[in-house]
């Protein structure tokens, strides 16, 4: 490759560079305003759910139950730690962007070449670029020696673009497109050499503008968290009010303020739903662990519950639907088409051996260009064992690509020959020109080119020549080239993407493809993956001409967006959100970061994705497999379903506990529940709601139902009514046992033991019936749940101990009850949930006739 003539270039002086650095600042993105550790902690503990946890923990300390208090306070520390960790981690996106945008640079200053940190580059600097260099700042090429640049970080397209030297009158263009003089910070030089004058640094570069947008995009609170906050505040207010009423009523009617205070605290403990924030945190944390086993890393825990409600999945084509690598898909030679299977070892049919041979000879030995890499991979198949691979030939000279002739040639000489063999490849029209094809041959060739291009292929022509004169000519036109054939390249679709798209459709999730590529290419990919309405599309220029209202209207029926730039991706996501959609966005490049952060769920590619995309995302696909998104959606729906069951169970069980704490006081009857009893029940409730329900298997047909509506909360009217109804039925059964025991003349300790045993049995039955809102208890016996076994065994064992071990009887204030009475309590507890089992069977039969959208709710 010819070297650059930079002898007349002196660049900036050291003093000029120092002055500009002082005025402009370093060539890096400004540091985002970051909150300190203690400020984040203060903000976290101001939230109602955390205040309630702290208050509950302190309440246990006041009552002398240090173990329960320490457990709750440990939950507080864990939750604060997780929140602070997540907050600090999300701020690393800009740090990753700064690191990417500041490589080292070779500059000319004072007539001397110097290698300096990229952050010290200033406007006006003369930067020398070579193959493999990362561009340190935006600039214009003053000298270009066959420069090609990979701009996929900015455009999303894997094919490098050609760059030419700046000429008077040329205007700056956006990234993407051939034969432009501008180069951009963070992009990669894949071939050639050039001299660049820097025009923008830091936040003023194209990458810097993305960083600025990323810095201003904020995520709101998830609906689930807001709903839990509201529920907790409401119940806490009710609990505090009732607590005060009980203390006053008890003191005024029984003239025992200490016992009244104890009764009030018991009621507060029975009502205060300290399980809510604990369950929410544990479910989402364990959900993140479960999803990670499906190769999806959760960076922002609240995204898990949102994932199951996603209605739209915005997909970046390159690297997400496709593999972000070029492969040889097709040859044309001797009037025949040879398709290449890139899924295994590539093989070439005999007809197309010659075109493959000369296409490989026209490549560099160790190329950066992805199309040349794809051609060299043909050696890995059976073709690599033929005589068409010339490993011992010597490369004599290269004729590089130029703006005047979009073709390159390599001159080779065999070890035992005195003749030169020339291989050329390039734009088909350039190869046709080199071969001096007549009008008829060109027309015929254009037909084959159009056929291949219509299938979304990028087409190159190949030619060959031989030469015997010792002195080689100056230009490629002096060789007697003969046309050999065409090569078609494709960025192959990832395996199983079509299946994943179909499953998304079944689950009510609309897939939208957003790409910087041309419409025909986008439509071809859309057809391959089975995207709905693949004939409709909107281009970037068309999108620019629309106002937000028109875009929101059009976006209802268009699933393909082509020639889109980063700012437009963000606008598309925001338009979908404005239409009430829950938007998931996948991507892997810097250009995707703002849209990833703005989306309800940002999903970055872990293998091919940039640090910026990963840091801006909610989830990261560790294996870059599109099918993992479907697995994550399935798990997201399962997690939300189980969370809903756990919350419904908590509501249900707190009704009889609160009722039996309140009713005896109001009707001047013997107290049943004391703080120690509440603590015992919490030891059942906590693991049941946070472990048993979390490990439940998914409901039937979980991926055959539509996503829940955006405004649908955790507690729908039906869920809340059924949950409260379960609780009140249990309360009614427990009251019957309580009054029955009193009417039999049993003493207070025996009444308390019978009533408590009934509550515990009913509690276990509530766990069983709430495992599924569609399957009955007998049907669920075939679905193992190890946590359920441990909870049941432990609860039954502990209940028998407190009922029949004298020391524990005294601690709990129990009297001895007969086995017959205990059996009666068991029957009563079981009977309290039988109505709900019948309800599930009735609903299921109704759904068989008329399916109800929404699955188990």
Short mmCIF file of N, CA, C and O in Angstrom, two decimals, residues 427-543:
data_model
loop_
_atom_site.label_atom_id
_atom_site.label_comp_id
_atom_site.label_asym_id
_atom_site.label_seq_id
_atom_site.Cartn_x
_atom_site.Cartn_y
_atom_site.Cartn_z
N UNK A 427 -17.29 -3.46 -7.41
CA UNK A 427 -18.66 -3.20 -7.83
C UNK A 427 -18.89 -3.83 -9.20
O UNK A 427 -18.03 -3.75 -10.08
N UNK A 428 -20.03 -4.48 -9.41
CA UNK A 428 -20.26 -5.19 -10.67
C UNK A 428 -20.08 -4.30 -11.90
O UNK A 428 -19.53 -4.74 -12.91
N UNK A 429 -20.53 -3.03 -11.78
CA UNK A 429 -20.38 -2.15 -12.94
C UNK A 429 -18.91 -1.83 -13.21
O UNK A 429 -18.50 -1.67 -14.37
N UNK A 430 -18.08 -1.77 -12.14
CA UNK A 430 -16.65 -1.52 -12.33
C UNK A 430 -15.98 -2.73 -12.97
O UNK A 430 -15.11 -2.58 -13.86
N UNK A 431 -16.34 -3.92 -12.54
CA UNK A 431 -15.78 -5.14 -13.13
C UNK A 431 -16.22 -5.26 -14.59
O UNK A 431 -15.43 -5.66 -15.46
N UNK A 432 -17.47 -4.92 -14.87
CA UNK A 432 -17.94 -4.95 -16.27
C UNK A 432 -17.14 -3.99 -17.12
O UNK A 432 -16.82 -4.29 -18.29
N UNK A 433 -16.78 -2.83 -16.55
CA UNK A 433 -15.98 -1.85 -17.28
C UNK A 433 -14.57 -2.40 -17.54
O UNK A 433 -14.02 -2.24 -18.64
N UNK A 434 -13.97 -3.04 -16.51
CA UNK A 434 -12.63 -3.61 -16.69
C UNK A 434 -12.62 -4.69 -17.77
O UNK A 434 -11.63 -4.85 -18.49
N UNK A 435 -13.73 -5.44 -17.86
CA UNK A 435 -13.80 -6.55 -18.82
C UNK A 435 -14.29 -6.09 -20.20
O UNK A 435 -14.39 -6.92 -21.13
N UNK A 436 -14.62 -4.79 -20.33
CA UNK A 436 -15.08 -4.23 -21.61
C UNK A 436 -16.26 -5.02 -22.19
O UNK A 436 -16.26 -5.37 -23.39
N UNK A 437 -17.24 -5.30 -21.34
CA UNK A 437 -18.42 -6.03 -21.79
C UNK A 437 -19.25 -5.15 -22.72
O UNK A 437 -19.37 -3.94 -22.51
N UNK A 438 -19.85 -5.77 -23.73
CA UNK A 438 -20.70 -5.01 -24.66
C UNK A 438 -22.07 -4.79 -24.04
O UNK A 438 -22.38 -5.29 -22.95
N UNK A 439 -22.91 -4.03 -24.72
CA UNK A 439 -24.22 -3.64 -24.18
C UNK A 439 -25.09 -4.86 -23.88
O UNK A 439 -25.78 -4.91 -22.86
N UNK A 440 -25.07 -5.85 -24.78
CA UNK A 440 -25.91 -7.04 -24.57
C UNK A 440 -25.47 -7.81 -23.34
O UNK A 440 -26.28 -8.23 -22.51
N UNK A 441 -24.14 -7.99 -23.20
CA UNK A 441 -23.61 -8.73 -22.04
C UNK A 441 -23.90 -7.97 -20.75
O UNK A 441 -24.22 -8.57 -19.72
N UNK A 442 -23.81 -6.64 -20.80
CA UNK A 442 -24.09 -5.84 -19.60
C UNK A 442 -25.56 -5.93 -19.21
O UNK A 442 -25.89 -6.00 -18.02
N UNK A 443 -26.43 -5.91 -20.19
CA UNK A 443 -27.85 -6.01 -19.90
C UNK A 443 -28.17 -7.35 -19.27
O UNK A 443 -28.95 -7.44 -18.30
N UNK A 444 -27.58 -8.41 -19.80
CA UNK A 444 -27.79 -9.73 -19.24
C UNK A 444 -27.23 -9.81 -17.80
O UNK A 444 -27.87 -10.37 -16.90
N UNK A 445 -26.05 -9.21 -17.59
CA UNK A 445 -25.44 -9.20 -16.27
C UNK A 445 -26.29 -8.41 -15.28
O UNK A 445 -26.47 -8.82 -14.12
N UNK A 446 -26.85 -7.27 -15.71
CA UNK A 446 -27.70 -6.46 -14.83
C UNK A 446 -28.90 -7.25 -14.33
O UNK A 446 -29.34 -7.09 -13.18
N UNK A 447 -29.44 -8.13 -15.16
CA UNK A 447 -30.57 -8.94 -14.75
C UNK A 447 -30.19 -9.87 -13.59
O UNK A 447 -30.95 -10.00 -12.62
N UNK A 448 -29.02 -10.50 -13.70
CA UNK A 448 -28.57 -11.38 -12.61
C UNK A 448 -28.25 -10.58 -11.35
O UNK A 448 -28.53 -11.03 -10.23
N UNK A 449 -27.67 -9.41 -11.53
CA UNK A 449 -27.35 -8.56 -10.36
C UNK A 449 -28.63 -8.16 -9.63
O UNK A 449 -28.72 -8.24 -8.39
N UNK A 450 -29.64 -7.75 -10.40
CA UNK A 450 -30.91 -7.34 -9.77
C UNK A 450 -31.60 -8.51 -9.07
O UNK A 450 -32.22 -8.34 -8.02
N UNK A 451 -31.48 -9.70 -9.64
CA UNK A 451 -32.07 -10.88 -9.01
C UNK A 451 -31.44 -11.15 -7.65
O UNK A 451 -32.14 -11.43 -6.66
N UNK A 452 -30.13 -11.02 -7.58
CA UNK A 452 -29.44 -11.26 -6.31
C UNK A 452 -29.70 -10.13 -5.32
O UNK A 452 -29.89 -10.37 -4.12
N UNK A 453 -29.73 -8.90 -5.80
CA UNK A 453 -29.97 -7.76 -4.91
C UNK A 453 -31.38 -7.80 -4.34
O UNK A 453 -31.61 -7.37 -3.20
N UNK A 454 -32.34 -8.30 -5.13
CA UNK A 454 -33.72 -8.37 -4.64
C UNK A 454 -33.85 -9.32 -3.46
O UNK A 454 -34.80 -9.22 -2.68
N UNK A 455 -32.91 -10.25 -3.32
CA UNK A 455 -32.92 -11.17 -2.18
C UNK A 455 -32.12 -10.62 -1.00
O UNK A 455 -31.77 -11.37 -0.08
N UNK A 456 -31.82 -9.33 -1.05
CA UNK A 456 -31.13 -8.69 0.07
C UNK A 456 -29.64 -8.93 0.10
O UNK A 456 -29.01 -8.75 1.14
N UNK A 457 -29.05 -9.34 -1.03
CA UNK A 457 -27.62 -9.64 -1.07
C UNK A 457 -26.82 -8.42 -1.52
O UNK A 457 -27.28 -7.62 -2.33
N UNK A 458 -25.62 -8.31 -1.00
CA UNK A 458 -24.67 -7.30 -1.46
C UNK A 458 -23.78 -7.97 -2.50
O UNK A 458 -23.15 -8.99 -2.21
N UNK A 459 -23.72 -7.42 -3.71
CA UNK A 459 -23.14 -8.13 -4.85
C UNK A 459 -21.81 -7.51 -5.26
O UNK A 459 -21.67 -6.28 -5.36
N UNK A 460 -20.81 -8.37 -5.50
CA UNK A 460 -19.52 -7.98 -6.06
C UNK A 460 -19.27 -8.78 -7.33
O UNK A 460 -19.69 -9.93 -7.44
N UNK A 461 -18.58 -8.14 -8.28
CA UNK A 461 -18.17 -8.82 -9.49
C UNK A 461 -16.73 -9.31 -9.37
O UNK A 461 -15.93 -8.75 -8.61
N UNK A 462 -16.40 -10.37 -10.13
CA UNK A 462 -15.05 -10.96 -10.09
C UNK A 462 -14.55 -11.12 -11.52
O UNK A 462 -15.30 -11.53 -12.42
N UNK A 463 -13.26 -10.79 -11.72
CA UNK A 463 -12.65 -10.94 -13.04
C UNK A 463 -11.25 -11.51 -12.87
O UNK A 463 -10.66 -11.48 -11.79
N UNK A 464 -10.70 -12.02 -14.00
CA UNK A 464 -9.34 -12.60 -13.98
C UNK A 464 -8.58 -12.14 -15.21
O UNK A 464 -9.16 -11.75 -16.23
N UNK A 465 -7.26 -12.18 -15.10
CA UNK A 465 -6.39 -11.86 -16.24
C UNK A 465 -5.05 -12.53 -16.01
O UNK A 465 -4.73 -12.94 -14.89
N UNK A 466 -4.27 -12.63 -17.07
CA UNK A 466 -2.88 -13.12 -16.96
C UNK A 466 -1.98 -12.15 -17.70
O UNK A 466 -2.43 -11.43 -18.60
N UNK A 467 -0.70 -12.14 -17.30
CA UNK A 467 0.21 -11.14 -17.83
C UNK A 467 1.61 -11.74 -17.85
O UNK A 467 2.04 -12.37 -16.88
N UNK A 468 2.33 -11.53 -18.94
CA UNK A 468 3.65 -12.14 -19.06
C UNK A 468 4.78 -11.13 -19.16
O UNK A 468 5.94 -11.48 -19.04
N UNK A 469 4.48 -9.86 -19.39
CA UNK A 469 5.53 -8.86 -19.50
C UNK A 469 6.09 -8.57 -18.11
O UNK A 469 5.34 -8.39 -17.16
N UNK A 470 7.41 -8.52 -17.94
CA UNK A 470 8.00 -8.34 -16.61
C UNK A 470 7.55 -7.06 -15.92
O UNK A 470 7.33 -7.05 -14.72
N UNK A 471 7.38 -5.99 -16.65
CA UNK A 471 7.01 -4.72 -16.02
C UNK A 471 5.49 -4.59 -15.98
O UNK A 471 4.83 -4.61 -17.02
N UNK A 472 4.95 -4.46 -14.79
CA UNK A 472 3.51 -4.36 -14.63
C UNK A 472 3.03 -2.95 -14.98
O UNK A 472 3.72 -1.96 -14.74
N UNK A 473 1.79 -2.84 -15.53
CA UNK A 473 1.26 -1.52 -15.90
C UNK A 473 0.88 -0.70 -14.67
O UNK A 473 0.82 -1.20 -13.55
N UNK A 474 0.58 0.59 -14.89
CA UNK A 474 0.23 1.50 -13.79
C UNK A 474 -1.22 1.36 -13.34
O UNK A 474 -1.54 1.65 -12.19
N UNK A 475 -2.09 0.94 -14.24
CA UNK A 475 -3.51 0.88 -13.90
C UNK A 475 -4.13 -0.45 -14.24
O UNK A 475 -3.60 -1.23 -15.03
N UNK A 476 -5.28 -0.70 -13.61
CA UNK A 476 -5.96 -1.98 -13.81
C UNK A 476 -6.52 -2.12 -15.21
O UNK A 476 -6.68 -3.23 -15.72
N UNK A 477 -6.84 -0.99 -15.86
CA UNK A 477 -7.44 -1.06 -17.18
C UNK A 477 -6.49 -1.63 -18.23
O UNK A 477 -6.92 -2.02 -19.32
N UNK A 478 -5.22 -1.69 -17.91
CA UNK A 478 -4.25 -2.20 -18.88
C UNK A 478 -4.17 -3.71 -18.91
O UNK A 478 -3.46 -4.28 -19.73
N UNK A 479 -4.87 -4.37 -18.01
CA UNK A 479 -4.89 -5.83 -18.03
C UNK A 479 -6.04 -6.33 -18.90
O UNK A 479 -7.13 -5.73 -18.93
N UNK A 480 -5.86 -7.45 -19.57
CA UNK A 480 -6.94 -8.03 -20.40
C UNK A 480 -7.89 -8.88 -19.56
O UNK A 480 -7.86 -10.11 -19.63
N UNK A 481 -8.73 -8.22 -18.81
CA UNK A 481 -9.60 -8.95 -17.89
C UNK A 481 -10.71 -9.69 -18.62
O UNK A 481 -11.25 -9.21 -19.62
N UNK A 482 -11.06 -10.84 -18.05
CA UNK A 482 -12.21 -11.62 -18.50
C UNK A 482 -13.17 -11.76 -17.32
O UNK A 482 -12.74 -12.03 -16.19
N UNK A 483 -14.46 -11.60 -17.59
CA UNK A 483 -15.45 -11.68 -16.51
C UNK A 483 -15.59 -13.13 -16.05
O UNK A 483 -15.69 -14.06 -16.86
N UNK A 484 -15.59 -13.33 -14.70
CA UNK A 484 -15.67 -14.67 -14.13
C UNK A 484 -17.05 -14.93 -13.52
O UNK A 484 -17.65 -15.98 -13.73
N UNK A 485 -17.57 -13.97 -12.75
CA UNK A 485 -18.87 -14.19 -12.14
C UNK A 485 -19.18 -13.16 -11.06
O UNK A 485 -18.51 -12.13 -10.94
N UNK A 486 -20.21 -13.46 -10.27
CA UNK A 486 -20.68 -12.57 -9.20
C UNK A 486 -20.65 -13.31 -7.87
O UNK A 486 -20.81 -14.53 -7.81
N UNK A 487 -20.47 -12.54 -6.81
CA UNK A 487 -20.54 -13.08 -5.46
C UNK A 487 -21.60 -12.28 -4.68
O UNK A 487 -21.58 -11.04 -4.70
N UNK A 488 -22.52 -12.98 -4.02
CA UNK A 488 -23.54 -12.33 -3.20
C UNK A 488 -23.30 -12.59 -1.72
O UNK A 488 -23.13 -13.73 -1.31
N UNK A 489 -23.27 -11.52 -0.95
CA UNK A 489 -23.02 -11.62 0.50
C UNK A 489 -24.30 -11.31 1.27
O UNK A 489 -25.07 -10.44 0.88
N UNK A 490 -24.45 -12.01 2.38
CA UNK A 490 -25.61 -11.77 3.25
C UNK A 490 -25.16 -11.73 4.70
O UNK A 490 -24.16 -12.36 5.08
N UNK A 491 -25.89 -10.95 5.48
CA UNK A 491 -25.73 -11.01 6.93
C UNK A 491 -26.81 -11.97 7.41
O UNK A 491 -27.99 -11.61 7.50
N UNK A 492 -26.46 -13.23 7.70
CA UNK A 492 -27.48 -14.26 7.91
C UNK A 492 -28.33 -14.01 9.15
O UNK A 492 -27.87 -13.47 10.16
N UNK A 493 -29.58 -14.43 9.03
CA UNK A 493 -30.51 -14.36 10.17
C UNK A 493 -30.08 -15.37 11.22
O UNK A 493 -29.63 -16.48 10.91
N UNK A 494 -30.21 -14.98 12.49
CA UNK A 494 -29.86 -15.89 13.58
C UNK A 494 -30.79 -17.11 13.57
O UNK A 494 -31.98 -16.98 13.29
N UNK A 495 -30.25 -18.27 13.93
CA UNK A 495 -31.10 -19.47 14.00
C UNK A 495 -32.23 -19.29 15.01
O UNK A 495 -32.05 -18.66 16.05
N UNK A 496 -33.38 -19.82 14.69
CA UNK A 496 -34.56 -19.86 15.58
C UNK A 496 -35.22 -18.50 15.76
O UNK A 496 -36.16 -18.38 16.54
N UNK A 497 -34.76 -17.48 15.04
CA UNK A 497 -35.41 -16.17 15.17
C UNK A 497 -36.86 -16.24 14.69
O UNK A 497 -37.76 -15.67 15.32
N UNK A 498 -37.09 -16.93 13.58
CA UNK A 498 -38.46 -17.03 13.06
C UNK A 498 -39.39 -17.69 14.07
O UNK A 498 -40.53 -17.25 14.27
N UNK A 499 -38.90 -18.74 14.75
CA UNK A 499 -39.71 -19.40 15.78
C UNK A 499 -40.00 -18.44 16.93
O UNK A 499 -41.10 -18.42 17.48
N UNK A 500 -38.99 -17.66 17.31
CA UNK A 500 -39.17 -16.71 18.42
C UNK A 500 -40.19 -15.64 18.05
O UNK A 500 -41.00 -15.24 18.88
N UNK A 501 -40.15 -15.17 16.81
CA UNK A 501 -41.11 -14.16 16.36
C UNK A 501 -42.52 -14.72 16.38
O UNK A 501 -43.47 -14.04 16.79
N UNK A 502 -42.67 -15.98 15.96
CA UNK A 502 -44.00 -16.61 15.98
C UNK A 502 -44.51 -16.74 17.41
O UNK A 502 -45.69 -16.50 17.68
N UNK A 503 -43.64 -17.12 18.33
CA UNK A 503 -44.08 -17.26 19.71
C UNK A 503 -44.44 -15.91 20.32
O UNK A 503 -45.38 -15.80 21.11
N UNK A 504 -43.70 -14.87 19.92
CA UNK A 504 -44.06 -13.52 20.36
C UNK A 504 -45.44 -13.15 19.88
O UNK A 504 -46.25 -12.57 20.61
N UNK A 505 -45.74 -13.49 18.64
CA UNK A 505 -47.06 -13.19 18.08
C UNK A 505 -48.15 -13.93 18.84
O UNK A 505 -49.20 -13.36 19.16
N UNK A 506 -47.90 -15.20 19.15
CA UNK A 506 -48.87 -15.98 19.93
C UNK A 506 -49.10 -15.37 21.30
O UNK A 506 -50.22 -15.39 21.82
N UNK A 507 -48.04 -14.82 21.88
CA UNK A 507 -48.14 -14.23 23.22
C UNK A 507 -48.66 -12.80 23.18
O UNK A 507 -48.71 -12.13 24.22
N UNK A 508 -49.07 -12.32 22.00
CA UNK A 508 -49.62 -10.98 21.90
C UNK A 508 -48.58 -9.88 21.89
O UNK A 508 -48.88 -8.73 22.18
N UNK A 509 -47.32 -10.24 21.54
CA UNK A 509 -46.24 -9.26 21.51
C UNK A 509 -45.94 -8.92 20.06
O UNK A 509 -45.58 -9.79 19.26
N UNK A 510 -46.08 -7.67 19.72
CA UNK A 510 -45.82 -7.20 18.36
C UNK A 510 -44.33 -6.94 18.17
O UNK A 510 -43.68 -6.32 19.02
N UNK A 511 -43.75 -7.44 17.08
CA UNK A 511 -42.33 -7.27 16.79
C UNK A 511 -42.17 -6.20 15.71
O UNK A 511 -42.79 -6.27 14.66
N UNK A 512 -41.33 -5.20 16.01
CA UNK A 512 -41.03 -4.12 15.07
C UNK A 512 -39.53 -4.13 14.79
O UNK A 512 -38.73 -4.14 15.72
N UNK A 513 -39.16 -4.13 13.51
CA UNK A 513 -37.75 -4.10 13.14
C UNK A 513 -37.33 -2.67 12.81
O UNK A 513 -37.96 -2.01 12.00
N UNK A 514 -36.28 -2.21 13.46
CA UNK A 514 -35.74 -0.87 13.24
C UNK A 514 -34.30 -1.02 12.77
O UNK A 514 -33.48 -1.61 13.47
N UNK A 515 -33.99 -0.52 11.58
CA UNK A 515 -32.66 -0.72 11.01
C UNK A 515 -32.20 0.50 10.22
O UNK A 515 -33.02 1.30 9.77
N UNK A 516 -30.90 0.62 10.09
CA UNK A 516 -30.34 1.67 9.26
C UNK A 516 -30.15 1.22 7.83
O UNK A 516 -29.68 2.00 6.99
N UNK A 517 -30.51 -0.02 7.52
CA UNK A 517 -30.29 -0.56 6.18
C UNK A 517 -31.39 -0.09 5.22
O UNK A 517 -32.36 0.55 5.60
N UNK A 518 -31.24 -0.47 3.96
CA UNK A 518 -32.17 -0.06 2.92
C UNK A 518 -33.50 -0.83 3.06
O UNK A 518 -33.53 -1.95 3.58
N UNK A 519 -34.59 -0.24 2.55
CA UNK A 519 -35.90 -0.88 2.70
C UNK A 519 -35.98 -2.29 2.11
O UNK A 519 -36.55 -3.18 2.73
N UNK A 520 -35.38 -2.50 0.91
CA UNK A 520 -35.46 -3.83 0.30
C UNK A 520 -34.77 -4.88 1.17
O UNK A 520 -35.27 -6.00 1.33
N UNK A 521 -33.62 -4.51 1.72
CA UNK A 521 -32.91 -5.44 2.61
C UNK A 521 -33.74 -5.72 3.85
O UNK A 521 -33.85 -6.86 4.31
N UNK A 522 -34.31 -4.66 4.43
CA UNK A 522 -35.13 -4.82 5.63
C UNK A 522 -36.35 -5.71 5.33
O UNK A 522 -36.70 -6.58 6.15
N UNK A 523 -36.99 -5.49 4.19
CA UNK A 523 -38.15 -6.31 3.84
C UNK A 523 -37.76 -7.77 3.64
O UNK A 523 -38.51 -8.68 4.01
N UNK A 524 -36.58 -8.00 3.07
CA UNK A 524 -36.12 -9.37 2.88
C UNK A 524 -35.94 -10.08 4.21
O UNK A 524 -36.36 -11.23 4.39
N UNK A 525 -35.31 -9.39 5.17
CA UNK A 525 -35.13 -9.97 6.49
C UNK A 525 -36.49 -10.19 7.16
O UNK A 525 -36.73 -11.21 7.81
N UNK A 526 -37.40 -9.22 6.99
CA UNK A 526 -38.73 -9.34 7.58
C UNK A 526 -39.46 -10.57 7.05
O UNK A 526 -40.15 -11.27 7.81
N UNK A 527 -39.30 -10.84 5.76
CA UNK A 527 -39.93 -12.04 5.19
C UNK A 527 -39.31 -13.31 5.76
O UNK A 527 -40.00 -14.28 6.05
N UNK A 528 -37.98 -13.31 5.92
CA UNK A 528 -37.30 -14.50 6.43
C UNK A 528 -37.74 -14.86 7.85
O UNK A 528 -37.83 -16.03 8.20
N UNK A 529 -38.00 -13.85 8.66
CA UNK A 529 -38.35 -14.13 10.06
C UNK A 529 -39.85 -14.20 10.28
O UNK A 529 -40.32 -14.44 11.40
N UNK A 530 -40.64 -13.98 9.21
CA UNK A 530 -42.08 -14.09 9.33
C UNK A 530 -42.72 -12.90 10.02
O UNK A 530 -43.74 -13.05 10.70
N UNK A 531 -42.15 -11.71 9.81
CA UNK A 531 -42.70 -10.51 10.44
C UNK A 531 -44.02 -10.14 9.77
O UNK A 531 -44.14 -10.15 8.55
N UNK A 532 -45.00 -9.77 10.57
CA UNK A 532 -46.31 -9.42 10.04
C UNK A 532 -46.23 -8.14 9.22
O UNK A 532 -45.49 -7.22 9.55
N UNK A 533 -47.03 -8.06 8.13
CA UNK A 533 -47.11 -6.87 7.28
C UNK A 533 -45.73 -6.41 6.82
O UNK A 533 -45.37 -5.23 6.95
N UNK A 534 -44.92 -7.35 6.27
CA UNK A 534 -43.55 -7.01 5.91
C UNK A 534 -43.47 -6.11 4.68
O UNK A 534 -42.39 -5.61 4.35
N UNK A 535 -44.58 -5.90 3.98
CA UNK A 535 -44.55 -5.04 2.78
C UNK A 535 -44.61 -3.56 3.14
O UNK A 535 -44.27 -2.71 2.33
N UNK A 536 -45.07 -3.22 4.33
CA UNK A 536 -45.18 -1.82 4.73
C UNK A 536 -43.90 -1.41 5.47
O UNK A 536 -43.37 -2.17 6.27
N UNK A 537 -43.44 -0.21 5.19
CA UNK A 537 -42.27 0.29 5.90
C UNK A 537 -42.28 1.81 5.90
O UNK A 537 -42.97 2.45 5.11
N UNK A 538 -41.50 2.36 6.83
CA UNK A 538 -41.28 3.80 6.92
C UNK A 538 -39.78 4.02 6.93
O UNK A 538 -39.06 3.37 7.69
N UNK A 539 -39.30 4.93 6.10
CA UNK A 539 -37.87 5.24 6.07
C UNK A 539 -37.56 6.42 6.99
O UNK A 539 -38.46 7.16 7.41
N UNK A 540 -36.27 6.56 7.28
CA UNK A 540 -35.85 7.65 8.14
C UNK A 540 -36.25 9.02 7.62
O UNK A 540 -36.79 9.85 8.37
N UNK A 541 -36.00 9.32 6.34
CA UNK A 541 -36.43 10.62 5.81
C UNK A 541 -37.95 10.83 5.91
O UNK A 541 -38.40 11.94 6.20
N UNK A 542 -38.73 9.76 5.68
CA UNK A 542 -40.19 9.89 5.83
C UNK A 542 -40.56 10.18 7.28
O UNK A 542 -41.46 10.98 7.55
N UNK A 543 -39.86 9.54 8.19
CA UNK A 543 -40.13 9.76 9.60
C UNK A 543 -39.82 11.21 9.99
O UNK A 543 -40.54 11.83 10.77
#
